[in-house]
PDB file of C-alpha atoms and ligand atoms in Angstrom:
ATOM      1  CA  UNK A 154      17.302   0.894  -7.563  1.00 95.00           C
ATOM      2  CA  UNK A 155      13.582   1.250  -7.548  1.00 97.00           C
ATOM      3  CA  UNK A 156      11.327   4.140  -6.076  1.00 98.00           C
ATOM      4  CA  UNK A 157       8.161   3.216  -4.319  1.00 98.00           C
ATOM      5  CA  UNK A 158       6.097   6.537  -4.248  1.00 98.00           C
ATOM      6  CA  UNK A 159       3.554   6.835  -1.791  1.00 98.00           C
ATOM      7  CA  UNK A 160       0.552   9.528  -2.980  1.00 98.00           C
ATOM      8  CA  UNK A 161      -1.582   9.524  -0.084  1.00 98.00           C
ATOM      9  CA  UNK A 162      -4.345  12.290  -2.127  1.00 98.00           C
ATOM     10  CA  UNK A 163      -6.551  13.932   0.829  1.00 98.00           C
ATOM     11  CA  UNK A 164      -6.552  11.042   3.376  1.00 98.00           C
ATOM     12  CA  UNK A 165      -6.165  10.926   7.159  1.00 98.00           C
ATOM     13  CA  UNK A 166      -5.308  12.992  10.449  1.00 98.00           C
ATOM     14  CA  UNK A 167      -2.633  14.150  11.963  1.00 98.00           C
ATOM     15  CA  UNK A 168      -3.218  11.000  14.494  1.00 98.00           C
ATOM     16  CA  UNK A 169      -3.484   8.882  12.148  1.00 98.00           C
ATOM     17  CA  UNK A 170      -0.282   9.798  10.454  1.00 98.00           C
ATOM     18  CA  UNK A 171       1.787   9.127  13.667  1.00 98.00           C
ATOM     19  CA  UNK A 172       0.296   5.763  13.658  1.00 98.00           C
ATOM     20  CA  UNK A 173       1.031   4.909  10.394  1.00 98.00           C
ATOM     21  CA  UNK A 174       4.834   6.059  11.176  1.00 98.00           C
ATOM     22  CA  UNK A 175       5.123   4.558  14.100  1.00 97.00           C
ATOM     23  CA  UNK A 176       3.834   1.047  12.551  1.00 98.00           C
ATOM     24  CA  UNK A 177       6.076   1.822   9.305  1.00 98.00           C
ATOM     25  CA  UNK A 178       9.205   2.239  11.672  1.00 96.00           C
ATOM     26  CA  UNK A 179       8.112  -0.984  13.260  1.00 96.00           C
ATOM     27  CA  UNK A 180       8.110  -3.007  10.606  1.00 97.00           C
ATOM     28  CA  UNK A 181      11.618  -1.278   9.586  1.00 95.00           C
ATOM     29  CA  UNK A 182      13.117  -2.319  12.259  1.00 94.00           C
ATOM     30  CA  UNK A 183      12.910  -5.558  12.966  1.00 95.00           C
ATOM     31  CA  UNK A 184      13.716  -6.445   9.695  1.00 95.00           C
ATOM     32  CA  UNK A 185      17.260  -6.194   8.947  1.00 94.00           C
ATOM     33  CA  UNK A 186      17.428  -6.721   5.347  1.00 94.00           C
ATOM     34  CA  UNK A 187      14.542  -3.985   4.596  1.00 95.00           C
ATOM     35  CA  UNK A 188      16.666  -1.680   6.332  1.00 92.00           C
ATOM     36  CA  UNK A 189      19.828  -2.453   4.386  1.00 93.00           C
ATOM     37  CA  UNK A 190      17.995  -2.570   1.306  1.00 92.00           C
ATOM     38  CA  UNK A 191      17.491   1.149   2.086  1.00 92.00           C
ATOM     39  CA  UNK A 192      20.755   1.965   3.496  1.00 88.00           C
ATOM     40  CA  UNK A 193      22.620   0.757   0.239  1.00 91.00           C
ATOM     41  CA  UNK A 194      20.153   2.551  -1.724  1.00 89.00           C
ATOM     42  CA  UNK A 195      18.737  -0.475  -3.663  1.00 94.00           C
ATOM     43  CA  UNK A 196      15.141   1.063  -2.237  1.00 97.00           C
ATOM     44  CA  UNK A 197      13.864   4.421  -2.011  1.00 97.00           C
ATOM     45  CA  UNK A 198      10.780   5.502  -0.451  1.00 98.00           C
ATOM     46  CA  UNK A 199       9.330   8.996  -1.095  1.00 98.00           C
ATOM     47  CA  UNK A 200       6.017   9.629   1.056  1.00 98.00           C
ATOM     48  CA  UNK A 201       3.741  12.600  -0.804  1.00 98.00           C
ATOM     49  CA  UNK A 202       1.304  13.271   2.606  1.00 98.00           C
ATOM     50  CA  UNK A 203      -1.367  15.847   2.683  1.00 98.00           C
ATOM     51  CA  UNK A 204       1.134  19.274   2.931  1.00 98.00           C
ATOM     52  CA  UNK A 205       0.705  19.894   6.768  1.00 98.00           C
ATOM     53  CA  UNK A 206       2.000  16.444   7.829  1.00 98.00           C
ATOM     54  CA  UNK A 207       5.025  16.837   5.562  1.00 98.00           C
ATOM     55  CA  UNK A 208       6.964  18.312   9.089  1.00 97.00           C
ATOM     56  CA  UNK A 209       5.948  15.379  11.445  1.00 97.00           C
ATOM     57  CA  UNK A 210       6.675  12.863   8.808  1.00 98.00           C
ATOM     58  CA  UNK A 211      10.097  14.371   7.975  1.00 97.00           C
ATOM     59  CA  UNK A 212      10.996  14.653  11.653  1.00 96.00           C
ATOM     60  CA  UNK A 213       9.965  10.656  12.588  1.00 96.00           C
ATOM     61  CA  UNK A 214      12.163   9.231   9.480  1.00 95.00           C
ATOM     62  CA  UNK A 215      15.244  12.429   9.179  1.00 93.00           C
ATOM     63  CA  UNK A 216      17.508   9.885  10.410  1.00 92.00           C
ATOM     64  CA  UNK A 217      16.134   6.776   7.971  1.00 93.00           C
ATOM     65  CA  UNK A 218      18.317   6.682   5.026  1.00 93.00           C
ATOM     66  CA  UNK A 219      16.125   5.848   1.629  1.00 95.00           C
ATOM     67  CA  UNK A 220      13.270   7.571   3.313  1.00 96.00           C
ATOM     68  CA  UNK A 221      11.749  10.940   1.478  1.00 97.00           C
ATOM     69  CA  UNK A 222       9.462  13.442   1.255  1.00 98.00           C
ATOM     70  CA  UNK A 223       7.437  14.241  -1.191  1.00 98.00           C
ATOM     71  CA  UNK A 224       4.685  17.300  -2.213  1.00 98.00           C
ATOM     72  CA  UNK A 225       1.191  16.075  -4.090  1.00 98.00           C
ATOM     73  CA  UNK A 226       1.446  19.696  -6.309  1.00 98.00           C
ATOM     74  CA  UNK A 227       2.756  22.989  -6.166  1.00 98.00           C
ATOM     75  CA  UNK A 228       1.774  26.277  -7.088  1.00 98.00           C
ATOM     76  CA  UNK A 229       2.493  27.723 -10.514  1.00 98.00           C
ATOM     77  CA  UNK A 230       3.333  31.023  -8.863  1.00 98.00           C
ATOM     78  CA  UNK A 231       6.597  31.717  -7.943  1.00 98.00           C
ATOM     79  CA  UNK A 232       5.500  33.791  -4.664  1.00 97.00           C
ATOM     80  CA  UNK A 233       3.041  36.326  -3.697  1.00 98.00           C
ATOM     81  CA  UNK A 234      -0.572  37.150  -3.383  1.00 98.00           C
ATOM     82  CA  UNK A 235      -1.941  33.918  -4.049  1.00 98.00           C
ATOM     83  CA  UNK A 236      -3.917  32.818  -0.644  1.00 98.00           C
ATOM     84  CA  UNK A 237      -3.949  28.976  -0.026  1.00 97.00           C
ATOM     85  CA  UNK A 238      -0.995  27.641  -2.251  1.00 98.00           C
ATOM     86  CA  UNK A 239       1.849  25.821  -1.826  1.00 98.00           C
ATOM     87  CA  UNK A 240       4.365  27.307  -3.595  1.00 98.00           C
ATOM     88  CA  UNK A 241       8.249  25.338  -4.746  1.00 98.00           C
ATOM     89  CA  UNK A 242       9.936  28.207  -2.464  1.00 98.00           C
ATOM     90  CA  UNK A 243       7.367  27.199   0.634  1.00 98.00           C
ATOM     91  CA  UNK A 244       8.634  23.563  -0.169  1.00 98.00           C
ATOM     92  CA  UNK A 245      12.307  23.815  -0.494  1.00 97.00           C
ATOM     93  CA  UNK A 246      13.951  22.285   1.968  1.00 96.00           C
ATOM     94  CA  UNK A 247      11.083  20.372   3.126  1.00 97.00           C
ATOM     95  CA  UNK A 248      10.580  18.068   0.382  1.00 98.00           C
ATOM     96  CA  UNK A 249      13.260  16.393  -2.384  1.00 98.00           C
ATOM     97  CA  UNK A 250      10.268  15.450  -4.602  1.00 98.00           C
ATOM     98  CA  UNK A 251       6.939  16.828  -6.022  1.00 98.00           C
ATOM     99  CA  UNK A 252       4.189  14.816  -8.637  1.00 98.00           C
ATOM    100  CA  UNK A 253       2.920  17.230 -10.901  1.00 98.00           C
ATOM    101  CA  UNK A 254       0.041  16.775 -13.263  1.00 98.00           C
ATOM    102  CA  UNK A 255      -1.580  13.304 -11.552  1.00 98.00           C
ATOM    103  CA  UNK A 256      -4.451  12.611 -13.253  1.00 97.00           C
ATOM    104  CA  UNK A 257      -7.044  13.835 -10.341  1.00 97.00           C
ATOM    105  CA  UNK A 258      -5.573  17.323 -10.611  1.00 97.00           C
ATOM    106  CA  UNK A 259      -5.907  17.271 -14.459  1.00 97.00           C
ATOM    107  CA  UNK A 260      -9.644  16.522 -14.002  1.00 96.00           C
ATOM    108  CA  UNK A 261     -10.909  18.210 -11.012  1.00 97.00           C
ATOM    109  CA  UNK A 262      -9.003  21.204 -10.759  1.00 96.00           C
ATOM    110  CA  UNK A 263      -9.150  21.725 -14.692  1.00 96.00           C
ATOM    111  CA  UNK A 264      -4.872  21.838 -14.761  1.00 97.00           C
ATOM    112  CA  UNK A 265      -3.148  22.398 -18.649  1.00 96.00           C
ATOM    113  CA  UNK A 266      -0.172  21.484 -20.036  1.00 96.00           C
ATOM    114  CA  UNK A 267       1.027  25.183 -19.900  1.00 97.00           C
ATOM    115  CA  UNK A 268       0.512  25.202 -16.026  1.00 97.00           C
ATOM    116  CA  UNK A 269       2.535  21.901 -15.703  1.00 98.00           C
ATOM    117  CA  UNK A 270       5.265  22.538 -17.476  1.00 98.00           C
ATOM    118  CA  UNK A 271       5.138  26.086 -15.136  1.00 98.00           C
ATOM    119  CA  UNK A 272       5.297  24.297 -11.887  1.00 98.00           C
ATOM    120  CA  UNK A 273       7.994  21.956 -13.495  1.00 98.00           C
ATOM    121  CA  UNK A 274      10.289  24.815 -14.163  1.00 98.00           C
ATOM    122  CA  UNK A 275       9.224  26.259 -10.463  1.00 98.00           C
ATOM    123  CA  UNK A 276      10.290  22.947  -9.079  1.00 98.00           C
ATOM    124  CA  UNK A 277      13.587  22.667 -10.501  1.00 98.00           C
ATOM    125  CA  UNK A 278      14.312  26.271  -9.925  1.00 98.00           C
ATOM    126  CA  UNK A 279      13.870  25.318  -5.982  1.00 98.00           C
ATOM    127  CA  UNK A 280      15.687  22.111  -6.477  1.00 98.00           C
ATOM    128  CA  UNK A 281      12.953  19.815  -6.279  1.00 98.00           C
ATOM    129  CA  UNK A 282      13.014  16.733  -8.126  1.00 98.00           C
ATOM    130  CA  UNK A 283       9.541  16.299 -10.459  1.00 98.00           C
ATOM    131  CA  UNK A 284       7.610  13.168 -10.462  1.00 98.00           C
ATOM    132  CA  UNK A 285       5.664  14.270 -13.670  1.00 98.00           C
ATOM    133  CA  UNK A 286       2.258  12.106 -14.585  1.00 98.00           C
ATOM    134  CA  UNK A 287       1.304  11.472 -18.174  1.00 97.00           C
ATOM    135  CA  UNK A 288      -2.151   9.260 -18.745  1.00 97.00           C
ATOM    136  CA  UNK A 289      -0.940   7.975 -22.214  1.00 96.00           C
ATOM    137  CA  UNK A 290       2.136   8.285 -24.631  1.00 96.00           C
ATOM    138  CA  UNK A 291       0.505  10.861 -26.573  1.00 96.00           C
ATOM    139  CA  UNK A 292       0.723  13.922 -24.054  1.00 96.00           C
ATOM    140  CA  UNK A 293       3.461  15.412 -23.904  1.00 96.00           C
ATOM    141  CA  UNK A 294       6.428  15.758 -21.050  1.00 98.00           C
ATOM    142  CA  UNK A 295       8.787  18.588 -20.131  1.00 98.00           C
ATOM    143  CA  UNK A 296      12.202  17.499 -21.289  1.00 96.00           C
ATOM    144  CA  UNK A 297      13.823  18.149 -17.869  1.00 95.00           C
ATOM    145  CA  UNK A 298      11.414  16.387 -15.444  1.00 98.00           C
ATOM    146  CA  UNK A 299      13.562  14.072 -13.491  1.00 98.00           C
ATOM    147  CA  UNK A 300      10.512  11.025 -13.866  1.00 98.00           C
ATOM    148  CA  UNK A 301       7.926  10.432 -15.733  1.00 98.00           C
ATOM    149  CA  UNK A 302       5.257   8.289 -14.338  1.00 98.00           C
ATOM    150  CA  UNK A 303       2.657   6.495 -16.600  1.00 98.00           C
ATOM    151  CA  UNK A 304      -0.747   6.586 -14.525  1.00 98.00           C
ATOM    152  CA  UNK A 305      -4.085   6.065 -16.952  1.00 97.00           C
ATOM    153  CA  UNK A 306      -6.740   7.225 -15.294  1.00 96.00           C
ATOM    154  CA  UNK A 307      -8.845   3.921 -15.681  1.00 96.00           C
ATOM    155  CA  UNK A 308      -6.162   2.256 -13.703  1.00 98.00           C
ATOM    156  CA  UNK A 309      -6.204   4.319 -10.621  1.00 97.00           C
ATOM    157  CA  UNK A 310      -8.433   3.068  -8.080  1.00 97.00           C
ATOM    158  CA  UNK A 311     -11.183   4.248  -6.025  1.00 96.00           C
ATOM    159  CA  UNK A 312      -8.982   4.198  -2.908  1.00 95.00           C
ATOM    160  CA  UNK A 313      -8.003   0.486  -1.900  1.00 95.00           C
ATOM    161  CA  UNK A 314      -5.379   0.150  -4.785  1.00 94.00           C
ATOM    162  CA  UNK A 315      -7.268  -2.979  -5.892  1.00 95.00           C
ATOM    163  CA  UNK A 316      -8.727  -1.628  -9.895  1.00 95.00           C
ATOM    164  CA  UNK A 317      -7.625  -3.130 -12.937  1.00 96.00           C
ATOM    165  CA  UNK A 318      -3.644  -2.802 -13.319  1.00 97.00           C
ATOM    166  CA  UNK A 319      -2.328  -2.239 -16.486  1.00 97.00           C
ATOM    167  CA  UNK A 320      -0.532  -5.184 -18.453  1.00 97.00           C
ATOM    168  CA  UNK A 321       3.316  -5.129 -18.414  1.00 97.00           C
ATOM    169  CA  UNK A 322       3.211  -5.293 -22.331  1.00 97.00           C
ATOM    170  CA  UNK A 323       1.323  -1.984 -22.161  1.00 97.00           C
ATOM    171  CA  UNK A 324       3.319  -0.358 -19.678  1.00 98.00           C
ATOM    172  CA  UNK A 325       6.065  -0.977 -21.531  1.00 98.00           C
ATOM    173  CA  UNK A 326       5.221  -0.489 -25.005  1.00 98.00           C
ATOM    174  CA  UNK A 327       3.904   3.545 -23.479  1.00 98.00           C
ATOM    175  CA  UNK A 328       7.705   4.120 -22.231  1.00 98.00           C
ATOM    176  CA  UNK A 329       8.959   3.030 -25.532  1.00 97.00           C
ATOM    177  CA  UNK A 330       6.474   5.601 -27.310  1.00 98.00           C
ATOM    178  CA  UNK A 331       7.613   8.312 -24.698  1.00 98.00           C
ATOM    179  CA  UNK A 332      10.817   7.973 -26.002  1.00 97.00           C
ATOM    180  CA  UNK A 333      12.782   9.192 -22.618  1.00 97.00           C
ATOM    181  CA  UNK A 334      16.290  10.480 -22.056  1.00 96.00           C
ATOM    182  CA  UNK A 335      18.167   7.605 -20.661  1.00 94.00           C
ATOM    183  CA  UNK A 336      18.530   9.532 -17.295  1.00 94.00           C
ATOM    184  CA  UNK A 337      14.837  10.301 -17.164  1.00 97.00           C
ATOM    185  CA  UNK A 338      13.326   7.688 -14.378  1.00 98.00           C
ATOM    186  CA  UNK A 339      10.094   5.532 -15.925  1.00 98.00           C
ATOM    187  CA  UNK A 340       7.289   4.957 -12.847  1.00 98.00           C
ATOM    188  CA  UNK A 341       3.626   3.386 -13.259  1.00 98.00           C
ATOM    189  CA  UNK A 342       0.904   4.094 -11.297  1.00 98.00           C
ATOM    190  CA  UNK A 343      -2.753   2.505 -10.935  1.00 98.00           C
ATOM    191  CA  UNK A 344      -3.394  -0.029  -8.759  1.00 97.00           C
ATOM    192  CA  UNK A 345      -0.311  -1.308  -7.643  1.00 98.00           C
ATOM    193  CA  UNK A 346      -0.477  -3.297  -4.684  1.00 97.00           C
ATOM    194  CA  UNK A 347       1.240  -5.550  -2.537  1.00 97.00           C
ATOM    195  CA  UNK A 348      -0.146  -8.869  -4.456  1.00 97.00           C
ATOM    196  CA  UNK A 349       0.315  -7.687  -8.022  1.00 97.00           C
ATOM    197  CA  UNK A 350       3.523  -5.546  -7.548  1.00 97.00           C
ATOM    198  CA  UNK A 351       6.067  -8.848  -8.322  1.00 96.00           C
ATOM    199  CA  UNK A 352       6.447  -9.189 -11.923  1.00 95.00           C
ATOM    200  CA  UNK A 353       6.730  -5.587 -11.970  1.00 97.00           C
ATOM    201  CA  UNK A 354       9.396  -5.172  -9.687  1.00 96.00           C
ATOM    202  CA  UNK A 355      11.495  -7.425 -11.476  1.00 96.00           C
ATOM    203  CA  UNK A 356      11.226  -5.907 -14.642  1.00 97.00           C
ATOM    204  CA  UNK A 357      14.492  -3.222 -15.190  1.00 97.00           C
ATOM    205  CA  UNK A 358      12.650  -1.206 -17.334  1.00 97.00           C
ATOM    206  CA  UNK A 359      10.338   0.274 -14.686  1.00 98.00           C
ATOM    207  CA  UNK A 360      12.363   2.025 -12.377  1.00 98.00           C
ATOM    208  CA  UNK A 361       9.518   2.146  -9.632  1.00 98.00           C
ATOM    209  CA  UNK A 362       5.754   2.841  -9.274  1.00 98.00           C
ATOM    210  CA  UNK A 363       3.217   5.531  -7.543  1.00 98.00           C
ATOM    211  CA  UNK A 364       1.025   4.258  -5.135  1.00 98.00           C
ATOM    212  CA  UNK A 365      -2.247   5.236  -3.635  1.00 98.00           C
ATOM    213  CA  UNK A 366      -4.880   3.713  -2.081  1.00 98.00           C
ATOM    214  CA  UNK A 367      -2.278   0.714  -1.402  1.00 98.00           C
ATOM    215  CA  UNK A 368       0.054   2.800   0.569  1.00 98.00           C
ATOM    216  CA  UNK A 369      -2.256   4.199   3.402  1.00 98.00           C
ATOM    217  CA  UNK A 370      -1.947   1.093   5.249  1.00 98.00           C
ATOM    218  CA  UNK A 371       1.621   0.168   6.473  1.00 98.00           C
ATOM    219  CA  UNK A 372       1.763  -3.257   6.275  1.00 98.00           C
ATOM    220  CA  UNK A 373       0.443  -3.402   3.287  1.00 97.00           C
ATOM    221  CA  UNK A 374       2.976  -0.457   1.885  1.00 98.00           C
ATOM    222  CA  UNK A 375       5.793  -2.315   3.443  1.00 98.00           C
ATOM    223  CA  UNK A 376       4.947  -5.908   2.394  1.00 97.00           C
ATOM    224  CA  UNK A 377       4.429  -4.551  -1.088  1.00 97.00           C
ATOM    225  CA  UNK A 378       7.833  -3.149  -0.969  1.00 97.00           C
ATOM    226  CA  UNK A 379       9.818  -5.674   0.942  1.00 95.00           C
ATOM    227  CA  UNK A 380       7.793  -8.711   0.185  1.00 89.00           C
TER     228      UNK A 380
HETATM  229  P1  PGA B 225      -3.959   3.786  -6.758  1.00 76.01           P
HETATM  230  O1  PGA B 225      -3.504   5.280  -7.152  1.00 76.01           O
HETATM  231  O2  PGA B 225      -2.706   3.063  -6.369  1.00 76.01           O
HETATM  232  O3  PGA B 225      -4.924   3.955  -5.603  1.00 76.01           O
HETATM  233  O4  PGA B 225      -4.581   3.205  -7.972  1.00 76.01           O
HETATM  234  C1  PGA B 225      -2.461   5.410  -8.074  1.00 76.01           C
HETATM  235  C2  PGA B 225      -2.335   6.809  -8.578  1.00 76.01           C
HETATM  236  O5  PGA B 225      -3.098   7.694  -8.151  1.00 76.01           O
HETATM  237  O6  PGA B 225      -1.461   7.038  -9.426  1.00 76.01           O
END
């Protein structure tokens, strides 16, 4: 099984997002074995959209098995005063997945370790499954975060998923200094796209990748996923 995450960071409108499902479902459809790769579960896709299109994108593909959603963050309060966030109870229900700590919320809005390992707990409390993002083997992970996903920030691209990916050597030789639970799920992020995804796909060890600036467009999402 491998997970293609979708982060789609603070891009596109509402219209745009019906156009992007309606070309995604498309492409799903007249394409048997995509769709059966989904149905037996060999492929899962988890889209992380700006929160308000979370509803319309949940509504298009509710009947899509393999298909999820997913939340870019979540609060670190549990509920209350806190205008403008997006708390784990809000999501519940909504969403089977959340990314905590990617590497833009680390640097621009100044997040800790403390506060991550905070929303982690939140998130499993709610039943949400945590996509957690690590830039290197040296920072630590909570023990019960359901992935960890290896994105260095000098990978990550400027928004067309075409930067400098990292080598499979060092991907690998990161998960090995992690030193995961054997349930834990291993992801990489930065610039994966739908030329370079191959020999990464193939490889068991990577159970599946987080995707930016390559999954805003959906032929490229789906060719990158379904060759
Ligand atoms: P990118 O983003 O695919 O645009 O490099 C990846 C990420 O943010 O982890």
């Amino acid at each position: 099984m491998k997970y293609f995450i979708a982060n789609w960071k603070a891009n596109k409108t509402l219209s745009e997002v019906i156009n992007w499902a309606d070309q995604f479902s498309n492409l799903l459809n007249s394409n048997n074995q995509a769709r059966n790769n989904l149905d037996k579960n060999k492929i899962k896709i988890v889209i992380c959209p700006p929160s308000p299109f979370i509803i319309p994108l949940k509504k298009k593909f509710e009947k899509q098995d393999g298909f999820f959603l997913g939340s870019q963050d979540l609060s670190q309060f549990e509920q209350g005063t806190y205008t403008g966030e997006v708390t784990a109870k809000n999501l519940k229900g909504l969403v089977e997945y959340v990314i905590i700590g990617h590497a833009e919320r680390r640097k621009n809005f100044q997040e800790n370790e403390q506060t991550l390992f905070k929303k982690t707990l939140l998130a499993k409390k709610y039943n949400i499954k945590t996509i957690y993002c690590l830039g290197s083997a040296n920072q630590s992970y909570p023990k019960d975060t359901d992935f960890v996903s290896y994105d260095p920030s000098e990978a990550i691209s400027t928004g067309d998923g075409k930067g400098q990916i990292k080598s499979i050597e060092e991907i690998l030789s990161v998960k090995i200094n992690l030193n995961l639970s054997p349930t834990m799920k291993y992801l990489y992020g930065g610039s994966v796209n739908e030329k370079n995804v191959h020999q990464y796909f193939i490889n068991p060890q990577i159970d599946g990748f987080l995707i930016g600036g390559a999954s805003l467009d959906p032929s490229r999402f789906f060719k990158m996923i379904f060759g």
